């Protein structure tokens, strides 16, 4: 990590310089490069992978391929990939043998949310999430204040004075917008500045199409279930969705329920392919939602997050009986209530059941 002995902490422009230096120095050794992110990539992950691919290819002649694990579940994310024609390959472990160089963006090797082996050294790590230990990598840039990993990539592209195609700029802008809640969570001037500069190259019509997608019947039925089944424990709203058609439904419902005027925390779970996926959201911008969730889970690596956003998953088993699923949902909710010190003596209510 680049941390000067004194002076202000490095901002995205400093990080971009470090990244460009590294890429310039090792360019021939880095090709071909496999670019990965966390499983079930979100717009910041997709935008960072796509932006980094364009940067290394166009400015350094490094051949690069994007691989993703999990599915692209949210309809906005599917629209992003389709509208911007982003070429993403399904991850397969054989790629780790074929590519000597792997770049990880928006995640880190030891994080439990990706398909990269935790004990392998990455070539490059670009991330906004604070970790317990510095990542094992040829170069690791971890900047928890940058708002979105896309900010680091966008700043490097701007500095490389590479021509930024509208499709790449739109992906980066959308990644920044989603991770910073429309810049509401942009805490540093260089984050907003980077966004404005990359926005000048973006395609506003494409961005509008991505942000206002048509939704499937499934989406509404899961949302309806999430609302009906929601249980309120004072300032905490909990909803267990049961089986979902994509893990992203969990965060979508959590974000929606958080807009309830009496909610300060939302905890939502969903069952997908033998795993229980959970999302935690808080209205408090400085809430350590990731840390809260790590305390709630048995294994700390099963959860993560930053600021008011936390997520995680744990294996229950494809053929696990209903009791095993509901017991885990109950235990996680209990532990979360303990952690948030919400011990209501009254019976929990279903505020939207009727
Ligand atoms: Mn991110």
Short mmCIF file of C-alpha atoms and ligand atoms in Angstrom, two decimals:
data_model
loop_
_atom_site.label_atom_id
_atom_site.label_comp_id
_atom_site.label_asym_id
_atom_site.label_seq_id
_atom_site.Cartn_x
_atom_site.Cartn_y
_atom_site.Cartn_z
CA UNK A 1 0.00 0.00 0.00
CA UNK A 2 1.29 3.46 -0.78
CA UNK A 3 1.41 5.46 2.42
CA UNK A 4 3.81 8.36 2.65
CA UNK A 5 5.59 8.93 5.95
CA UNK A 6 4.10 12.38 6.36
CA UNK A 7 1.85 14.79 4.53
CA UNK A 8 -1.77 14.18 3.57
CA UNK A 9 -2.89 10.60 2.88
CA UNK A 10 -2.72 9.69 -0.81
CA UNK A 11 -5.77 10.50 -2.91
CA UNK A 12 -6.96 8.87 -6.11
CA UNK A 13 -4.53 10.92 -8.22
CA UNK A 14 -1.55 9.66 -6.17
CA UNK A 15 -2.80 6.09 -6.42
CA UNK A 16 -3.29 6.48 -10.17
CA UNK A 17 0.34 7.59 -10.58
CA UNK A 18 1.52 4.55 -8.62
CA UNK A 19 -0.63 2.27 -10.76
CA UNK A 20 0.53 3.76 -14.07
CA UNK A 21 4.17 3.50 -12.98
CA UNK A 22 3.70 -0.16 -12.08
CA UNK A 23 1.95 -0.97 -15.36
CA UNK A 24 4.61 0.89 -17.38
CA UNK A 25 7.48 -0.81 -15.63
CA UNK A 26 6.14 -4.37 -15.89
CA UNK A 27 4.07 -4.15 -19.06
CA UNK A 28 5.69 -7.01 -20.95
CA UNK A 29 5.65 -9.33 -17.93
CA UNK A 30 1.98 -8.61 -17.20
CA UNK A 31 0.53 -9.82 -20.50
CA UNK A 32 -1.79 -11.68 -20.64
CA UNK A 33 -3.67 -10.49 -17.58
CA UNK A 34 -6.79 -12.04 -16.08
CA UNK A 35 -9.06 -9.49 -14.39
CA UNK A 36 -11.38 -10.70 -11.65
CA UNK A 37 -13.60 -9.21 -8.96
CA UNK A 38 -15.92 -10.50 -6.27
CA UNK A 39 -18.55 -13.10 -7.13
CA UNK A 40 -21.95 -11.76 -8.27
CA UNK A 41 -20.27 -8.58 -9.54
CA UNK A 42 -22.02 -5.27 -8.92
CA UNK A 43 -21.67 -2.13 -11.10
CA UNK A 44 -18.52 -0.98 -9.29
CA UNK A 45 -16.93 -4.39 -9.84
CA UNK A 46 -18.02 -4.57 -13.50
CA UNK A 47 -17.00 -0.96 -14.19
CA UNK A 48 -13.58 -1.42 -12.54
CA UNK A 49 -12.87 -4.62 -14.48
CA UNK A 50 -13.94 -3.07 -17.77
CA UNK A 51 -12.05 0.18 -17.14
CA UNK A 52 -8.87 -1.63 -16.10
CA UNK A 53 -9.07 -3.87 -19.14
CA UNK A 54 -9.31 -0.85 -21.41
CA UNK A 55 -6.46 0.92 -19.59
CA UNK A 56 -3.96 -1.93 -19.75
CA UNK A 57 -4.83 -2.79 -23.36
CA UNK A 58 -4.92 0.67 -24.86
CA UNK A 59 -2.15 2.38 -22.89
CA UNK A 60 0.22 -0.51 -22.21
CA UNK A 61 -0.47 -3.17 -24.86
CA UNK A 62 -1.28 -5.72 -22.17
CA UNK A 63 -3.76 -8.30 -23.33
CA UNK A 64 -6.50 -8.73 -20.75
CA UNK A 65 -9.56 -10.83 -20.16
CA UNK A 66 -12.41 -10.31 -17.69
CA UNK A 67 -13.72 -13.35 -15.81
CA UNK A 68 -16.65 -13.35 -13.39
CA UNK A 69 -18.13 -15.86 -10.95
CA UNK A 70 -21.66 -16.18 -9.68
CA UNK A 71 -24.32 -14.59 -11.80
CA UNK A 72 -25.10 -11.05 -12.85
CA UNK A 73 -28.44 -10.95 -11.08
CA UNK A 74 -29.68 -7.39 -10.85
CA UNK A 75 -31.57 -6.27 -13.89
CA UNK A 76 -29.64 -2.95 -13.90
CA UNK A 77 -26.35 -4.87 -13.99
CA UNK A 78 -27.59 -7.06 -16.82
CA UNK A 79 -28.63 -3.90 -18.68
CA UNK A 80 -25.16 -2.44 -18.01
CA UNK A 81 -23.36 -5.42 -19.54
CA UNK A 82 -25.76 -5.61 -22.49
CA UNK A 83 -26.03 -1.90 -23.27
CA UNK A 84 -22.29 -1.25 -23.00
CA UNK A 85 -21.45 -4.55 -24.74
CA UNK A 86 -18.96 -5.59 -22.04
CA UNK A 87 -17.29 -8.89 -22.83
CA UNK A 88 -17.11 -10.96 -19.68
CA UNK A 89 -16.12 -14.60 -19.52
CA UNK A 90 -17.41 -17.11 -17.02
CA UNK A 91 -14.73 -17.93 -14.49
CA UNK A 92 -13.31 -21.44 -14.48
CA UNK A 93 -10.47 -22.59 -12.18
CA UNK A 94 -8.42 -23.63 -15.22
CA UNK A 95 -8.01 -19.90 -16.00
CA UNK A 96 -5.86 -19.60 -12.86
CA UNK A 97 -3.42 -22.07 -14.42
CA UNK A 98 -3.53 -20.45 -17.83
CA UNK A 99 -2.97 -16.90 -16.58
CA UNK A 100 0.15 -16.25 -14.54
CA UNK A 101 -1.06 -12.70 -13.85
CA UNK A 102 -4.33 -11.99 -12.09
CA UNK A 103 -5.64 -8.55 -11.14
CA UNK A 104 -8.32 -8.35 -8.45
CA UNK A 105 -10.55 -5.29 -8.31
CA UNK A 106 -13.13 -4.33 -5.66
CA UNK A 107 -12.02 -7.31 -3.55
CA UNK A 108 -8.84 -8.83 -2.09
CA UNK A 109 -7.29 -12.33 -2.21
CA UNK A 110 -8.19 -13.31 1.36
CA UNK A 111 -11.75 -11.98 1.19
CA UNK A 112 -14.24 -14.84 1.13
CA UNK A 113 -16.35 -13.20 -1.59
CA UNK A 114 -14.29 -14.16 -4.66
CA UNK A 115 -13.10 -17.24 -6.54
CA UNK A 116 -9.42 -16.36 -6.34
CA UNK A 117 -7.42 -18.69 -4.07
CA UNK A 118 -6.76 -16.84 -0.82
CA UNK A 119 -3.22 -18.21 -0.55
CA UNK A 120 -2.11 -17.13 -4.02
CA UNK A 121 -0.34 -13.85 -4.62
CA UNK A 122 -2.20 -11.55 -7.00
CA UNK A 123 -0.40 -9.43 -9.56
CA UNK A 124 -2.48 -6.37 -8.80
CA UNK A 125 -5.12 -5.49 -6.22
CA UNK A 126 -7.27 -2.35 -6.48
CA UNK A 127 -9.85 -2.03 -3.75
CA UNK A 128 -11.84 0.33 -1.59
CA UNK A 129 -12.56 -2.12 1.25
CA UNK A 130 -10.35 -2.02 4.31
CA UNK A 131 -8.76 -5.39 5.07
CA UNK A 132 -7.24 -6.83 8.22
CA UNK A 133 -3.86 -7.38 6.55
CA UNK A 134 -2.22 -5.81 3.48
CA UNK A 135 -3.04 -7.94 0.41
CA UNK A 136 -0.41 -10.26 -1.08
CA UNK A 137 0.19 -8.67 -4.47
CA UNK A 138 2.83 -7.25 -6.79
CA UNK A 139 1.04 -3.94 -6.29
CA UNK A 140 -1.85 -3.37 -3.88
CA UNK A 141 -3.78 -0.14 -3.75
CA UNK A 142 -6.39 -0.09 -1.01
CA UNK A 143 -8.16 3.22 -0.52
CA UNK A 144 -11.18 3.01 1.81
CA UNK A 145 -11.93 6.69 1.23
CA UNK A 146 -12.21 6.56 -2.56
CA UNK A 147 -15.96 5.92 -2.61
CA UNK A 148 -15.80 3.30 -5.36
CA UNK A 149 -13.05 1.20 -6.90
CA UNK A 150 -14.09 2.74 -10.23
CA UNK A 151 -12.68 6.07 -8.97
CA UNK A 152 -9.16 4.58 -8.85
CA UNK A 153 -9.49 3.14 -12.35
CA UNK A 154 -11.09 6.28 -13.81
CA UNK A 155 -8.38 8.49 -12.34
CA UNK A 156 -5.69 6.28 -13.89
CA UNK A 157 -7.41 6.43 -17.28
CA UNK A 158 -7.70 10.23 -17.07
CA UNK A 159 -4.04 10.54 -16.11
CA UNK A 160 -2.87 8.16 -18.81
CA UNK A 161 -4.57 10.66 -21.11
CA UNK A 162 -5.85 7.64 -22.90
CA UNK A 163 -8.86 8.27 -25.05
CA UNK A 164 -11.81 7.10 -22.96
CA UNK A 165 -14.53 5.51 -25.10
CA UNK A 166 -18.09 6.43 -24.12
CA UNK A 167 -18.87 2.82 -23.18
CA UNK A 168 -15.95 2.68 -20.71
CA UNK A 169 -16.71 6.12 -19.26
CA UNK A 170 -20.39 5.22 -18.82
CA UNK A 171 -19.48 2.00 -16.98
CA UNK A 172 -17.11 3.86 -14.65
CA UNK A 173 -19.62 6.64 -14.00
CA UNK A 174 -22.36 4.14 -13.19
CA UNK A 175 -20.03 2.20 -10.88
CA UNK A 176 -19.20 5.40 -9.00
CA UNK A 177 -22.86 6.44 -8.79
CA UNK A 178 -24.05 3.12 -7.35
CA UNK A 179 -21.28 2.70 -4.79
CA UNK A 180 -21.53 6.30 -3.56
CA UNK A 181 -25.35 6.49 -3.67
CA UNK A 182 -25.29 9.20 -6.33
CA UNK A 183 -22.20 10.79 -4.74
CA UNK A 184 -24.03 11.19 -1.44
CA UNK A 185 -21.34 9.06 0.15
CA UNK A 186 -18.45 10.73 -1.67
CA UNK A 187 -16.44 12.01 1.25
CA UNK A 188 -13.47 13.47 -0.62
CA UNK A 189 -13.23 16.19 -3.22
CA UNK A 190 -11.16 14.03 -5.57
CA UNK A 191 -13.98 11.46 -5.73
CA UNK A 192 -16.54 13.99 -7.03
CA UNK A 193 -13.90 15.55 -9.28
CA UNK A 194 -13.01 12.20 -10.85
CA UNK A 195 -16.69 11.48 -11.43
CA UNK A 196 -17.28 14.83 -13.15
CA UNK A 197 -14.28 14.36 -15.41
CA UNK A 198 -15.21 10.84 -16.46
CA UNK A 199 -18.84 11.92 -16.91
CA UNK A 200 -17.79 14.27 -19.73
CA UNK A 201 -16.99 11.18 -21.81
CA UNK A 202 -20.09 9.19 -20.86
CA UNK A 203 -23.20 8.39 -22.90
CA UNK A 204 -26.12 9.84 -20.92
CA UNK A 205 -28.79 7.99 -22.89
CA UNK A 206 -27.08 4.66 -22.24
CA UNK A 207 -26.79 5.56 -18.56
CA UNK A 208 -30.51 6.39 -18.37
CA UNK A 209 -31.39 3.07 -20.04
CA UNK A 210 -29.27 1.19 -17.50
CA UNK A 211 -30.78 2.99 -14.52
CA UNK A 212 -34.40 2.51 -15.55
CA UNK A 213 -34.66 -1.10 -16.68
CA UNK A 214 -37.85 -3.09 -17.10
CA UNK A 215 -38.35 -5.63 -14.34
CA UNK A 216 -39.56 -9.21 -14.37
CA UNK A 217 -42.62 -10.60 -12.61
CA UNK A 218 -40.23 -12.56 -10.35
CA UNK A 219 -38.73 -9.33 -9.07
CA UNK A 220 -42.10 -8.02 -7.96
CA UNK A 221 -43.13 -11.27 -6.34
CA UNK A 222 -39.90 -11.42 -4.30
CA UNK A 223 -40.26 -7.75 -3.35
CA UNK A 224 -43.89 -8.36 -2.32
CA UNK A 225 -42.85 -11.30 -0.15
CA UNK A 226 -40.04 -9.25 1.38
CA UNK A 227 -42.50 -6.52 2.36
CA UNK A 228 -45.25 -8.83 3.68
CA UNK A 229 -42.86 -11.00 5.71
CA UNK A 230 -40.85 -8.11 7.17
CA UNK A 231 -40.61 -8.09 10.95
CA UNK A 232 -39.81 -4.98 12.94
CA UNK A 233 -37.76 -4.99 16.12
CA UNK A 234 -37.81 -1.35 17.08
CA UNK A 235 -35.40 0.38 14.66
CA UNK A 236 -34.40 -2.88 12.94
CA UNK A 237 -36.43 -4.38 10.08
CA UNK A 238 -35.73 -8.02 9.21
CA UNK A 239 -37.02 -9.99 6.24
CA UNK A 240 -36.21 -13.56 5.24
CA UNK A 241 -37.08 -14.03 1.59
CA UNK A 242 -36.65 -17.79 1.39
CA UNK A 243 -35.77 -19.06 -2.10
CA UNK A 244 -34.71 -16.30 -4.50
CA UNK A 245 -33.94 -16.45 -8.23
CA UNK A 246 -30.75 -14.36 -7.80
CA UNK A 247 -28.70 -13.41 -4.71
CA UNK A 248 -28.92 -9.72 -5.67
CA UNK A 249 -32.61 -9.75 -4.71
CA UNK A 250 -31.44 -9.73 -1.10
CA UNK A 251 -29.65 -6.37 -1.31
CA UNK A 252 -32.39 -4.90 -3.48
CA UNK A 253 -35.08 -5.67 -0.89
CA UNK A 254 -32.81 -4.49 1.95
CA UNK A 255 -32.26 -1.16 0.21
CA UNK A 256 -35.97 -0.78 -0.44
CA UNK A 257 -37.00 -1.58 3.15
CA UNK A 258 -34.44 0.89 4.50
CA UNK A 259 -36.55 3.71 3.06
CA UNK A 260 -39.25 2.87 5.66
CA UNK A 261 -39.45 5.92 7.93
CA UNK A 262 -39.06 3.89 11.12
CA UNK A 263 -36.14 1.76 9.96
CA UNK A 264 -32.55 2.56 10.85
CA UNK A 265 -31.21 -0.90 10.07
CA UNK A 266 -32.41 -3.54 7.61
CA UNK A 267 -31.37 -7.15 7.55
CA UNK A 268 -32.53 -9.36 4.67
CA UNK A 269 -31.68 -12.94 3.77
CA UNK A 270 -32.35 -15.14 0.76
CA UNK A 271 -31.66 -18.75 -0.11
CA UNK A 272 -29.82 -19.39 -3.34
CA UNK A 273 -28.18 -22.62 -4.50
CA UNK A 274 -27.46 -24.05 -1.06
CA UNK A 275 -26.21 -20.79 0.41
CA UNK A 276 -27.90 -18.27 2.65
CA UNK A 277 -27.13 -14.77 1.35
CA UNK A 278 -27.64 -11.79 3.64
CA UNK A 279 -27.54 -8.01 3.34
CA UNK A 280 -27.32 -5.46 6.10
CA UNK A 281 -28.07 -1.78 5.49
CA UNK A 282 -28.02 1.17 7.83
CA UNK A 283 -29.18 4.77 7.55
CA UNK A 284 -26.08 5.79 9.53
CA UNK A 285 -23.37 6.61 7.00
CA UNK A 286 -20.60 5.82 9.46
CA UNK A 287 -22.12 2.51 10.60
CA UNK A 288 -19.61 -0.31 10.37
CA UNK A 289 -22.13 -2.62 8.71
CA UNK A 290 -19.44 -4.97 7.40
CA UNK A 291 -17.83 -5.27 10.79
CA UNK A 292 -21.22 -5.79 12.46
CA UNK A 293 -21.98 -8.65 10.05
CA UNK A 294 -18.55 -10.22 10.54
CA UNK A 295 -19.34 -10.40 14.26
CA UNK A 296 -22.71 -11.95 13.54
CA UNK A 297 -21.33 -14.74 11.36
CA UNK A 298 -19.44 -17.70 12.80
CA UNK A 299 -16.60 -17.28 10.33
CA UNK A 300 -15.53 -13.68 9.93
CA UNK A 301 -14.56 -14.15 6.27
CA UNK A 302 -18.17 -14.99 5.39
CA UNK A 303 -19.13 -11.32 5.51
CA UNK A 304 -17.76 -7.92 4.57
CA UNK A 305 -18.73 -4.43 3.60
CA UNK A 306 -18.01 -0.78 4.08
CA UNK A 307 -19.79 2.12 5.75
CA UNK A 308 -23.55 1.53 5.90
CA UNK A 309 -23.42 -1.54 3.61
CA UNK A 310 -22.69 -5.12 4.59
CA UNK A 311 -23.17 -8.46 2.89
CA UNK A 312 -22.26 -12.07 3.30
CA UNK A 313 -23.23 -15.67 2.75
CA UNK A 314 -22.79 -19.06 4.33
CA UNK A 315 -23.26 -22.58 3.05
CA UNK A 316 -26.31 -24.46 4.33
CA UNK A 317 -26.44 -27.25 1.74
CA UNK A 318 -28.50 -27.87 -1.39
CA UNK A 319 -30.47 -30.68 0.23
CA UNK A 320 -30.57 -29.19 3.72
CA UNK A 321 -33.95 -29.55 5.46
CA UNK A 322 -36.15 -26.54 6.07
CA UNK A 323 -35.30 -26.51 9.81
CA UNK A 324 -31.62 -26.05 9.07
CA UNK A 325 -32.30 -22.98 6.91
CA UNK A 326 -34.80 -21.36 9.26
CA UNK A 327 -32.63 -22.12 12.28
CA UNK A 328 -29.68 -20.29 10.69
CA UNK A 329 -31.92 -17.36 9.75
CA UNK A 330 -33.17 -17.22 13.33
CA UNK A 331 -29.67 -17.44 14.88
CA UNK A 332 -28.23 -14.74 12.60
CA UNK A 333 -31.15 -12.43 13.43
CA UNK A 334 -30.69 -13.10 17.16
CA UNK A 335 -26.97 -12.42 17.04
CA UNK A 336 -27.54 -9.25 15.03
CA UNK A 337 -30.10 -7.99 17.56
CA UNK A 338 -27.59 -8.67 20.32
CA UNK A 339 -24.86 -6.87 18.42
CA UNK A 340 -27.12 -3.85 17.80
CA UNK A 341 -28.43 -4.06 21.38
CA UNK A 342 -32.02 -4.32 20.22
CA UNK A 343 -33.70 -6.51 22.80
CA UNK A 344 -37.37 -5.77 22.59
CA UNK A 345 -39.48 -7.41 25.25
CA UNK A 346 -42.60 -7.03 23.18
CA UNK A 347 -43.64 -9.44 20.46
CA UNK A 348 -42.13 -8.50 17.08
CA UNK A 349 -44.60 -6.97 14.65
CA UNK A 350 -45.11 -7.45 10.95
CA UNK A 351 -45.61 -3.78 10.04
CA UNK A 352 -46.74 -4.34 6.42
CA UNK A 353 -48.64 -7.61 6.73
CA UNK A 354 -52.10 -6.15 6.29
MN1 LIG B 1 -17.04 -1.25 -4.66
#
